[in-house]
Structures are given as structure tokens and as C-alpha cells.
Coordinates of C-alpha atoms in Angstrom, one line a residue:
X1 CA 0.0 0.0 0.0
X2 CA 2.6 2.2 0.7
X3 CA 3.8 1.9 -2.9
X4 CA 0.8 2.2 -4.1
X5 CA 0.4 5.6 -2.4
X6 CA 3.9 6.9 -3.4
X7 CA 2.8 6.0 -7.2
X8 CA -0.3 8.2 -6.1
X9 CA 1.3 11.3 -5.4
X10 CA 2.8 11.2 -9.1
X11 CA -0.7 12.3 -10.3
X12 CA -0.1 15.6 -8.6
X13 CA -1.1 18.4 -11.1
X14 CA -2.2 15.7 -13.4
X15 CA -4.9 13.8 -12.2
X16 CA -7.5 16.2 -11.4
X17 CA -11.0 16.5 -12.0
X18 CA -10.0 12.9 -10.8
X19 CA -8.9 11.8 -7.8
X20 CA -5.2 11.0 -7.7
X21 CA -4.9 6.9 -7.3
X22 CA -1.9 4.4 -7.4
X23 CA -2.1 0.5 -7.5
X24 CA 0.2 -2.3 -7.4
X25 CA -0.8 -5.5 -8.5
X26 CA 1.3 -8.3 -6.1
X27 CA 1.6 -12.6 -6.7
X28 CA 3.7 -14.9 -4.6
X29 CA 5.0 -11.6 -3.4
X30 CA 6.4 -10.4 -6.5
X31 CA 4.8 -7.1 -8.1
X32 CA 3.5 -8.1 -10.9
X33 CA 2.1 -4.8 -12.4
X34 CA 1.8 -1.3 -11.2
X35 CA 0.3 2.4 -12.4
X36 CA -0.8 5.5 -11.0
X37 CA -4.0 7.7 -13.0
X38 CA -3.7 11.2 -14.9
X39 CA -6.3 12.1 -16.2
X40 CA -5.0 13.0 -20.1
X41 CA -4.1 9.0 -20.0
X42 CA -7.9 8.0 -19.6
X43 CA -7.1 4.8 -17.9
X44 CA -7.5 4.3 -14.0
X45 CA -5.0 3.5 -12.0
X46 CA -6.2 -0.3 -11.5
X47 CA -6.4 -0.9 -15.6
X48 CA -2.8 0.8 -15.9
X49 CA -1.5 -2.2 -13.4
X50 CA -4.1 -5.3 -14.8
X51 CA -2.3 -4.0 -18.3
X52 CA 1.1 -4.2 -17.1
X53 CA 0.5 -7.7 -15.9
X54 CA -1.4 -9.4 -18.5
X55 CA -2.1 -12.9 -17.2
X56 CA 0.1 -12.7 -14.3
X57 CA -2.7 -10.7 -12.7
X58 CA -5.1 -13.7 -12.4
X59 CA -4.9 -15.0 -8.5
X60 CA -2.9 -11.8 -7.7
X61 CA -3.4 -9.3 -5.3
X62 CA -4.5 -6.0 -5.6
X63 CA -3.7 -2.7 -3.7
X64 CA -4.9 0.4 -4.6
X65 CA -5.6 3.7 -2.4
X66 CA -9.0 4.2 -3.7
X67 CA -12.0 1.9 -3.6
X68 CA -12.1 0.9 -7.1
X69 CA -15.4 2.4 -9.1
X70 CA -17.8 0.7 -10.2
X71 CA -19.6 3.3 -12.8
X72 CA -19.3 3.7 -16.3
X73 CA -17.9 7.5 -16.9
X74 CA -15.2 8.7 -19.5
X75 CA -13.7 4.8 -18.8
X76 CA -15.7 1.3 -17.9
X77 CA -16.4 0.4 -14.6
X78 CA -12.6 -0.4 -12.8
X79 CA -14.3 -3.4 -10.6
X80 CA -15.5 -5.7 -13.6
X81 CA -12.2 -5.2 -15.3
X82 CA -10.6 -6.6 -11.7
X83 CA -13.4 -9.5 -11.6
X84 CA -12.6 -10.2 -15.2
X85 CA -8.9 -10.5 -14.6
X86 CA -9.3 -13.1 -12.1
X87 CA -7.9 -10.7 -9.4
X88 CA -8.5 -12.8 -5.8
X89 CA -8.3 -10.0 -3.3
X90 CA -8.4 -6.2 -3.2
X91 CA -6.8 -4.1 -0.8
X92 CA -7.8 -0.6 -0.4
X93 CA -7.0 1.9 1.7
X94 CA -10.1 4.1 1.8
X95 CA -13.4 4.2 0.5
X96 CA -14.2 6.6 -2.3
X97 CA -16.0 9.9 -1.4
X98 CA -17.9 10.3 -4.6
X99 CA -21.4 9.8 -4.0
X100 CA -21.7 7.9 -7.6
X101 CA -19.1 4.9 -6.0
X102 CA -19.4 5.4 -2.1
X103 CA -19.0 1.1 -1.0
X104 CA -20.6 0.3 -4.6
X105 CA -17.3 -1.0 -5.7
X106 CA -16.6 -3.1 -2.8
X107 CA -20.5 -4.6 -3.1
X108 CA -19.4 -5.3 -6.5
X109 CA -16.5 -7.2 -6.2
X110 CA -17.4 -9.2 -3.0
X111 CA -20.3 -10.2 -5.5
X112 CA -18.5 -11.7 -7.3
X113 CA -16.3 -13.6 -4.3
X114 CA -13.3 -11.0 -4.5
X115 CA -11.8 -10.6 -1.3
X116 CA -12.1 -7.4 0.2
X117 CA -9.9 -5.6 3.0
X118 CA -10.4 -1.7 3.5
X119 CA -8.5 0.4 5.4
X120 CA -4.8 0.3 5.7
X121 CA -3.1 3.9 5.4
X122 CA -6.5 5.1 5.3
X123 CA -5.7 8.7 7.2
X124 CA -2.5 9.3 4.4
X125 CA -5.2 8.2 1.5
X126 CA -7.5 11.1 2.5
X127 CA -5.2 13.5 2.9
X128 CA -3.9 13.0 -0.8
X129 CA -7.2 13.4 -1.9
X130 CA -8.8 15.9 0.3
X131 CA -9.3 18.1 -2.3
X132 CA -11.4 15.8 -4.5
X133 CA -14.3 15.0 -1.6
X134 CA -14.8 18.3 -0.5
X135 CA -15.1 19.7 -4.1
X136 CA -17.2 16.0 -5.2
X137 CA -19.2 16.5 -1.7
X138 CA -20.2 20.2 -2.1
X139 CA -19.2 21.7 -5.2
X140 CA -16.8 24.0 -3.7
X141 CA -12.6 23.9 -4.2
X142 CA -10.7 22.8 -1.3
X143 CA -8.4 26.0 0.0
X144 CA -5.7 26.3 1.5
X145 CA -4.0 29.3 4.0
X146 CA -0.9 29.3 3.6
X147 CA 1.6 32.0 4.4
X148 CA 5.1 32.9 6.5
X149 CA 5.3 34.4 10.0
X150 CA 7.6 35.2 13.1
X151 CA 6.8 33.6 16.2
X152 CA 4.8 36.7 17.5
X153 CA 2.6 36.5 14.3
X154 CA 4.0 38.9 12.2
X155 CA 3.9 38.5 8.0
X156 CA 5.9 42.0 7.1
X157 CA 7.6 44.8 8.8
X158 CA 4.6 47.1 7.5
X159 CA 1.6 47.1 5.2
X160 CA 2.6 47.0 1.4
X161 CA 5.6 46.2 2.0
X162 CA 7.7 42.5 1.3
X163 CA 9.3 40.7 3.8
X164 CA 11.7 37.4 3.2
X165 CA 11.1 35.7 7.0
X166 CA 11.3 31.7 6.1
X167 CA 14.5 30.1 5.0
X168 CA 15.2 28.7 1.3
X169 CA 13.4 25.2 2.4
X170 CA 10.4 26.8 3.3
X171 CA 10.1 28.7 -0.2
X172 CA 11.0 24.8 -1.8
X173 CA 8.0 23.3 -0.2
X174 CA 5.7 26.2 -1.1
X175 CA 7.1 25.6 -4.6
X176 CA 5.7 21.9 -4.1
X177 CA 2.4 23.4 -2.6
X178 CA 1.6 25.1 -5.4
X179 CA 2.5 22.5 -7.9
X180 CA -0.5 20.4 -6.3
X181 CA -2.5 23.4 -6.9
X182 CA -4.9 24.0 -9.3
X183 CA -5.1 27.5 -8.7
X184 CA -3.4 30.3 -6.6
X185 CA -5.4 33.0 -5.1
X186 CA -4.2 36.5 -3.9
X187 CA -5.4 39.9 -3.8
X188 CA -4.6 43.4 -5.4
X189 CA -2.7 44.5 -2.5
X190 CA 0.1 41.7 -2.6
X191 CA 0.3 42.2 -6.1
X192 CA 1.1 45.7 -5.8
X193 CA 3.6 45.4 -2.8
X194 CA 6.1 42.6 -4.2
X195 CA 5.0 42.4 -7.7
X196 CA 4.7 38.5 -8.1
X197 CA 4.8 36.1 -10.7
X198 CA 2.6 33.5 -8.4
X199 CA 4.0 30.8 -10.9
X200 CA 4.4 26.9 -9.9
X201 CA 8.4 26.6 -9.9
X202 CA 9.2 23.3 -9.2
X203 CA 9.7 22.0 -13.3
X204 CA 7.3 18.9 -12.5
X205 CA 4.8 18.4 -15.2
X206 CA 1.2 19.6 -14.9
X207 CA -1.9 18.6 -16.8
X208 CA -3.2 22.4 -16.8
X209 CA -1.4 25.7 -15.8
X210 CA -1.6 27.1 -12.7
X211 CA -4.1 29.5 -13.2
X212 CA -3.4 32.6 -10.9
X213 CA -6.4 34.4 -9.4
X214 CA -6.5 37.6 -8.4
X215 CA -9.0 39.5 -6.7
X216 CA -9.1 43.3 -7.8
X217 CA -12.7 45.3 -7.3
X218 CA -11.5 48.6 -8.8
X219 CA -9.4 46.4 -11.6
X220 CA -6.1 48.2 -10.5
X221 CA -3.8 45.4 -11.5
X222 CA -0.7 46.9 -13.6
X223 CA -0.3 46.3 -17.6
X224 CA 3.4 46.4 -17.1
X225 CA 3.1 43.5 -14.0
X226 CA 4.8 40.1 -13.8
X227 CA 1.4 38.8 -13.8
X228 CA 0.4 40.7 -16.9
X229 CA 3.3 40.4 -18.5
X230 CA 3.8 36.7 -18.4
X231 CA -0.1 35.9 -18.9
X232 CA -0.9 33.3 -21.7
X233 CA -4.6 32.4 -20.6
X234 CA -3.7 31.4 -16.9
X235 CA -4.5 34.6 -15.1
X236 CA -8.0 35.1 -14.3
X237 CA -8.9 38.6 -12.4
X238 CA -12.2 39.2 -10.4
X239 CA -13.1 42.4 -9.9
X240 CA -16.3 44.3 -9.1
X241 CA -15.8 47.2 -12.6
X242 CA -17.2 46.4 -15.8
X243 CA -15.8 43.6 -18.3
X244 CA -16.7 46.3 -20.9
X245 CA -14.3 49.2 -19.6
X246 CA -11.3 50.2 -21.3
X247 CA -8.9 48.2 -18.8
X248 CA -10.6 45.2 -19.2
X249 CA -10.3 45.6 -22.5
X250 CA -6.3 46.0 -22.1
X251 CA -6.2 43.2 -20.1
X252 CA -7.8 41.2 -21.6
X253 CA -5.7 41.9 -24.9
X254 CA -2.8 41.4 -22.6
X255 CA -4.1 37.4 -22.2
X256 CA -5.8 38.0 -18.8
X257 CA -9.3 36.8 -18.3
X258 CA -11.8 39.4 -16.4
X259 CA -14.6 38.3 -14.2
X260 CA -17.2 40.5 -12.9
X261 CA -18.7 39.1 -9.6
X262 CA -21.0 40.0 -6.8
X263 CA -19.4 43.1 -4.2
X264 CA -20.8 43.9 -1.1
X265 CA -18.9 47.6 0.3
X266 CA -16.7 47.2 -2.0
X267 CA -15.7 44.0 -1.2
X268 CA -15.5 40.9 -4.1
X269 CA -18.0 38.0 -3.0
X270 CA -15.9 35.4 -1.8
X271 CA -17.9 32.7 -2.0
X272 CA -19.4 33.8 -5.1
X273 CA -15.7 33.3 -6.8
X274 CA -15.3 29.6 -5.2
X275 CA -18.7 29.1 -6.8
X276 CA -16.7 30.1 -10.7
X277 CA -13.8 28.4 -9.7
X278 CA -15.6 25.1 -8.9
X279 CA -17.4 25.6 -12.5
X280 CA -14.0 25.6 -14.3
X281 CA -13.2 22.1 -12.5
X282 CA -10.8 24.1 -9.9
X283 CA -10.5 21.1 -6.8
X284 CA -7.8 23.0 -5.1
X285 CA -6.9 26.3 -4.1
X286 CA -4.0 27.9 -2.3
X287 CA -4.4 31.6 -0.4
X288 CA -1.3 33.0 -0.8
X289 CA -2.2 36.8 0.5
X290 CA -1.9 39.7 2.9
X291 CA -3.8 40.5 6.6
X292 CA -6.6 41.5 4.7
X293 CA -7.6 39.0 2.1
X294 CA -6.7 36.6 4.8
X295 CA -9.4 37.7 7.2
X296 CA -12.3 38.0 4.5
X297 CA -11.0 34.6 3.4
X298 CA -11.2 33.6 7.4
X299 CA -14.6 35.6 7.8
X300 CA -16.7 34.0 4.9
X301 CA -15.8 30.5 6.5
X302 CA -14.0 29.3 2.9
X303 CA -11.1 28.3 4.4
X304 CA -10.7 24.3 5.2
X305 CA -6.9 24.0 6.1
X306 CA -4.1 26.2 7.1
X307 CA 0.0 25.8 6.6
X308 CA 2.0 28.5 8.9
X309 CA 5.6 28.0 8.4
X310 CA 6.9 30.0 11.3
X311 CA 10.7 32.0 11.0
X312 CA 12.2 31.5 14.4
X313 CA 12.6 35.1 14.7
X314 CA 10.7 38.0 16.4
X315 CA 9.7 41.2 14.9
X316 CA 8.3 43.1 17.9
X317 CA 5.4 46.1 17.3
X318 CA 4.5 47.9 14.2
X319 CA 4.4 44.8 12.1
X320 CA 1.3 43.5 10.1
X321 CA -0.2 40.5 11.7
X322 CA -1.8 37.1 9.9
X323 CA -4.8 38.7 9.8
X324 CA -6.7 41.9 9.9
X325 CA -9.5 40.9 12.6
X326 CA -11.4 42.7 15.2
X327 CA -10.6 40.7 18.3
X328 CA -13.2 41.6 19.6
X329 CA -16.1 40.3 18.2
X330 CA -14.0 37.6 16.3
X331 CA -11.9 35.7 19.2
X332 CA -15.0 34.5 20.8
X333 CA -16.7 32.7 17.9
X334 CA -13.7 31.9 15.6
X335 CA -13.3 28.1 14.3
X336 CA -10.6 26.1 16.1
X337 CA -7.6 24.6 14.0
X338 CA -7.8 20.6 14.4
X339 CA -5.7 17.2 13.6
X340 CA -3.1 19.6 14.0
X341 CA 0.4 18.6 13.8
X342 CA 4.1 20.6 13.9
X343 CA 7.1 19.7 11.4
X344 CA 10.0 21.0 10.8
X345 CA 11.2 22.3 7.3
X346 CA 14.8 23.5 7.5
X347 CA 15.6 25.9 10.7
X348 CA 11.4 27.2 10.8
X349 CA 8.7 25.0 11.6
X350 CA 5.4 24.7 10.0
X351 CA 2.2 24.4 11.8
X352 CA -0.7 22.7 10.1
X353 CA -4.2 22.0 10.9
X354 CA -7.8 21.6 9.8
X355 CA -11.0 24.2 10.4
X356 CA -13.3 21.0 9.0
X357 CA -13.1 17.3 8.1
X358 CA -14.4 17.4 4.0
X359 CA -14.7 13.4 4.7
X360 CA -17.6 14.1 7.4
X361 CA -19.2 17.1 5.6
X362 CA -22.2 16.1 3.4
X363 CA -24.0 19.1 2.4
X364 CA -25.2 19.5 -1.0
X365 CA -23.3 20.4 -4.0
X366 CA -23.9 24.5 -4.0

């Protein structure tokens, strides 16, 4: 299972709509066959493996790190292709979330006298797929705080301005975040202090470009930018102006897509962009943003997991904290980080923990 899971991970950036899934195929304790799914391929994991193995499969052993389905979509049903082989036992390590599978697969195969065991590495098999049951489950992308502070909670030296505080490991696995992103979000403000290029770094391949999202009401985003200047179709701008006006126009002859959405106080609907974002098959989303953006992010309850990488460094007053919150009447009703756990990454740490489990959450797609 645990290669099974590492062959997983290779359908980072490449998997999605679909969930990323790895399988090994195992007789008289030989690996016989083995495959992980991306999504341009077509074939599922399990088909990738019973290929590889031709006959070899038949009385074999199969582990996989998603229940196997048992629907016909852009592929056949994976369980009657693992019947057909003459595969004796399946091993999984968690069920699938999608509504359309959900223990169908497992009903299927034990039909048919397959052995069944679920279960092993199940809390690693959720994580990698997080993203695909909460966006399956409700319709919504899967997002992702993440940002750099000193250990009294400080992201800069003063608003608009940029401040390096983690070490060169920290930026590497930020690099790594964002290249299992499907999209990076961030608002007008960070743009305009450190003039970003919000690009995924790491020189692994991707099935789609990042697409880099950034929130602008009053559409002040530069021509002359990073953003701007590198855009070919991957940055998408929301913003509260007209598509029609003349620097939508420019923009968009630039290669950057504008969206209109919903403002309250001149404020872009947050929830309202998750909604578009879900629409254009977006699973995952990492904040990457200032105090402010990171409170209305916090505020309209769209944020389901947080990754502080803390600088073991102090900046003292005058700095700008995580967030922009009244304490007042936030502290006493704000959501408690869970299934938290510490790591280190270089000489910082990085703190990580969960506002909601997407596994438990079964409201309707939105």
C-alpha cells in the first residue's frame, strides 16, 4: 500500500478532475504490475497495473488507495475489469468519497467472491485526496491558507511592503504546494507590494497551468506587472468594474481573463468566486495573501486547512499581523484549528491544521 500511495502522489497536477490513485498488482509476493491515473491518459489507475500484468494478474493481489469504481464515466467500470482478470483480493486503503461509488465497488467485487480488505493507510489516502471529496461532496474547491510568520505572528515589517522571513526550504515546499495546486489565489494589494509572478516553480509536469487568481474590485492590476506580462490564458482577475471598460479591455488583450462578480462595500463575494472556480473544475486552491484578504477569506468560513511556516525570529510592534481581525467580536466565535500537527522544514517550523473534516461534511453540492 505504501507503494501504491507513493505512485499516487505522481498524479499531482495531473490527475485532477479525478482523484489521484496508485495500484500495485502483487503474486507470490512479486509485483506483478503497477500504475498511477492522470487524467489525459484515460485509464485508471487499476487498468494501468491489470495492463502491465497481462495474465500474471489472475490470483494476484491488488492494492490500490482508492476503492475501485464501479460506474461507467469517460472509462468502464474499474471493478468488472478486476473481476474479469481473475484478481482474488483487493486491498484498499479508503473508501471513495464520490457519492456515484461510495462502497458500490466493494458490493461489486465481493459479489462476485473477491476478497475485500479496507482500510490500511487510510488517514495518508484522505489526505492526498482531500481536495477531491470536499469539491465532489459540495461543489466547492478545497483552499488552502498558507503564508510565512515570526513567532509573534507577524507577515511584514509594515503594510505594502515584502518581507523574506522563512528560509530557502520553506520557499522549496511552497514551490511543491503550489505545484499540487490548481489554482493560486491572492489579492490586489500583494500584487502591488512585491509584484509577483505566483508561478508553480518546481519544473514537474502539470496537466493544466496554474491559473493565478487575483481578486481586484476597482481592476487596478498593472499592464506592465509580472502577472500581466507573463499571462498566456492562466491569469483570471475578479473584480467588481465592468468587463466592458477600457482596462478590461487591455487586459484582456494582454491574455488576462476578467470576471465580474457579486461586491458587497466594495468588497468581491468570496464565495461567489469559489462558486466560478468550482465551475471551471478548480479542486484546489491555495491563499497565498496579505492580513486582509486573509481575514475575508477567514470571515466568509472558505477556508478548510491552514499551513504556517513559522521564521524562528521575532519582529516586535508595528508589524502586520496574519490577519486583519477585530478581536473583539472575532476571538470569541472563531473556528478552532484541528488534527493539528508541527514539522519541521529546515531551521522554521510549520504548523498545520484543519478548520473542518471534508470526509464528514455532506452538504449538497452548491
Amino acid at each position: 500500500m505504501s507503494r501504491a500511495l507513493e505512485l499516487a502522489r505522481r498524479g499531482a497536477a495531473l490527475a485532477h478532475p479525478n482523484p489521484t490513485v496508485g495500484a500495485v498488482l502483487v503474486k507470490n509476493g512479486r509485483v506483478v504490475g503497477e500504475g498511477f491515473h492522470a487524467y489525459d491518459r484515460r485509464d485508471h489507475a487499476e487498468i494501468v497495473a491489470l495492463r502491465q500484468a497481462s495474465e500474471k494478474a489472475r490470483g494476484a493481489t491488488l492494492y490500490v488507495s482508492l476503492e475501485p469504481c464501479s460506474h461507467t464515466g469517460r472509462t468502464g467500470p474499474c471493478t468488472q475489469a478486476v473481476i474479469a482478470a481473475g484478481v482474488k483480493r483487493v486491498v484498499t486503503a479508503m473508501k471513495d468519497p464520490n457519492p456515484a461509488v461510495a462502497g458500490r465497488g466493494f458490493a461489486q467485487l465481493k459479489r462476485a467472491r473477491v476478497g475485500v480488505h479496507v482500510g490500511i493507510h487510510n488517514a495518508v489516502a484522505k489526505k492526498l485526496n482531500e481536495d477531491f471529496a470536499k469539491w465532489i461532496r459540495s461543489g466547492l474547491p478545497f483552499v488552502t491558507l498558507k503564508t510565512a510568520l515570526t513567532l509573534d505572528g507577524q507577515i511584514a515589517t509594515r503594510a505594502g511592503s515584502a518581507t523574506w522571513l522563512t528560509s530557502a526550504a520553506s520557499r522549496d515546499s511552497v514551490q511543491r504546494l503550489r505545484h499540487a495546486a490548481d489554482a493560486l489565489l491572492t489579492g490586489i494589494g500583494t500584487v502591488l507590494a512585491d509584484n509577483p509572478r505566483l508561478t508553480d516553480r518546481t519544473g514537474q509536469p502539470r496537466r493544466r497551468p496554474l491559473l493565478r487568481v487575483i481578486l481586484d474590485s476597482q481592476l487596478r492590476l498593472p499592464l506592465r506587472s509580472r502577472l500581466v506580462q507573463s499571462a498566456k490564458n492562466d491569469v483570471l482577475v475578479f473584480t467588481a468594474e465592468p468587463p466592458e471598460s477600457p482596462k478590461a479591455r487591455m487586459l484582456a488583450t494582454a491574455g488576462v481573463e476578467v470576471v465580474r462578480v457579486s461586491s458587497r462595500r466594495g468588497c468581491i463575494d468570496l464565495k461567489a468566486v469559489m462558486r466560478e472556480l468550482s465551475r471551471r473544475q478548480i479542486l484546489n486552491v491555495l491563499l497565498e495573501a496579505g492580513a486582509e484578504l486573509n481575514a475575508a477569506a477567514l470571515q466568509a468560513g472558505i477556508v478548510d486547512k491552514m499551513i504556517l511556516f513559522y521564521a524562528p525570529k521575532i519582529m516586535g510592534t508595528g508589524g502586520v499581523p496574519l490577519a486583519q481581525l477585530p478581536a473583539a467580536r472575532w476571538f470569541s466565535k472563531a473556528p478552532s484549528l484541528s488534527h493539528l500537527t508541527v514539522n519541521r522544514c529546515g531551521p522554521d517550523f510549520v504548523v498545520e491544521g484543519y478548520f473542518r473534516d471534508v470526509y464528514r461534511d455532506h452538504r449538497a453540492r452548491r
